[in-house]
Amino acid sequence: MMSRFNRIALLALLLLGITACTSKPVVNIENSAPPTAVKGEDDMRRAILTALQRRQWTVERADQGQILASVTRRSHQAQVTIPYTASTYSIRYRGSRNLDYRNGKIHRTYNTWTQNLDRSIQQELSSPSLYMPQ
């Protein structure tokens, strides 16, 4: 029969193991290139802003060459910086709330959110409607 101390220690180790499974290294998307040539920085900006809107991210600031955005789901929030040029863009971790960020690791949901955003930006950059006059 296990002593009370051993049960508590085992439970603590089990909980620690479960928590560790949800943390993954933060994946920054660096210098991602569009699948087809982009006519200019304005088209890149438009594609990023459209993808952010479709994924229900909030644009906090949109300067020339850089966008600050965040997404909130329930009590969780992630903030990213998206620097861009006419030929590439990056999605970089800027901050978070309730995603257990520590020492370069974060809840795996963060990486899912940014990978989905990256995929949506790529889709927008492939869209013929991107090049239609606004």
mmCIF file of N, CA and C in Angstrom, residues 11 22 25 34 41 46 62 68 75 97 103 106-107 118-119 129 132:
data_model
loop_
_atom_site.group_PDB
_atom_site.id
_atom_site.type_symbol
_atom_site.label_atom_id
_atom_site.label_comp_id
_atom_site.label_asym_id
_atom_site.label_seq_id
_atom_site.Cartn_x
_atom_site.Cartn_y
_atom_site.Cartn_z
ATOM 1 N N LEU A 11 1.471 11.881 -7.904
ATOM 2 C CA LEU A 11 0.514 12.781 -8.542
ATOM 3 C C LEU A 11 1.210 14.048 -9.045
ATOM 4 N N THR A 22 2.430 19.798 -23.054
ATOM 5 C CA THR A 22 1.733 20.835 -23.808
ATOM 6 C C THR A 22 2.657 21.983 -24.193
ATOM 7 N N PRO A 25 8.681 24.421 -28.137
ATOM 8 C CA PRO A 25 9.477 25.603 -28.463
ATOM 9 C C PRO A 25 8.665 26.563 -29.334
ATOM 10 N N PRO A 34 6.269 34.270 -50.701
ATOM 11 C CA PRO A 34 4.987 33.912 -51.319
ATOM 12 C C PRO A 34 5.181 32.869 -52.411
ATOM 13 N N GLU A 41 5.133 45.888 -52.030
ATOM 14 C CA GLU A 41 4.914 45.836 -50.589
ATOM 15 C C GLU A 41 3.442 46.038 -50.229
ATOM 16 N N ARG A 46 -1.576 43.962 -47.935
ATOM 17 C CA ARG A 46 -3.000 43.656 -48.114
ATOM 18 C C ARG A 46 -3.269 42.173 -47.830
ATOM 19 N N ALA A 62 -0.501 49.039 -37.726
ATOM 20 C CA ALA A 62 -0.071 48.666 -39.081
ATOM 21 C C ALA A 62 0.783 49.787 -39.653
ATOM 22 N N LEU A 68 1.630 44.848 -36.085
ATOM 23 C CA LEU A 68 1.512 44.246 -34.756
ATOM 24 C C LEU A 68 0.090 43.722 -34.633
ATOM 25 N N SER A 75 -9.526 32.939 -22.427
ATOM 26 C CA SER A 75 -8.622 33.735 -21.580
ATOM 27 C C SER A 75 -7.179 33.718 -22.092
ATOM 28 N N ARG A 97 -0.508 35.826 -23.061
ATOM 29 C CA ARG A 97 -1.161 35.779 -21.754
ATOM 30 C C ARG A 97 -1.812 34.404 -21.621
ATOM 31 N N ASN A 103 11.068 30.511 -20.982
ATOM 32 C CA ASN A 103 12.351 30.070 -21.548
ATOM 33 C C ASN A 103 12.236 29.576 -22.990
ATOM 34 N N ILE A 106 6.275 27.449 -25.086
ATOM 35 C CA ILE A 106 4.922 27.977 -24.947
ATOM 36 C C ILE A 106 3.924 26.853 -25.194
ATOM 37 N N HIS A 107 2.689 27.054 -24.786
ATOM 38 C CA HIS A 107 1.631 26.073 -25.054
ATOM 39 C C HIS A 107 1.562 25.826 -26.558
ATOM 40 N N ASP A 118 0.009 31.758 -41.009
ATOM 41 C CA ASP A 118 0.961 31.661 -42.123
ATOM 42 C C ASP A 118 0.301 31.020 -43.343
ATOM 43 N N ARG A 119 -0.422 29.947 -43.126
ATOM 44 C CA ARG A 119 -1.115 29.260 -44.227
ATOM 45 C C ARG A 119 -2.134 30.197 -44.885
ATOM 46 N N SER A 129 -7.459 37.585 -56.658
ATOM 47 C CA SER A 129 -8.128 38.817 -56.227
ATOM 48 C C SER A 129 -7.159 39.792 -55.559
ATOM 49 N N MET A 132 -6.245 42.564 -58.006
ATOM 50 C CA MET A 132 -7.293 43.400 -58.583
ATOM 51 C C MET A 132 -7.239 44.770 -57.923
#
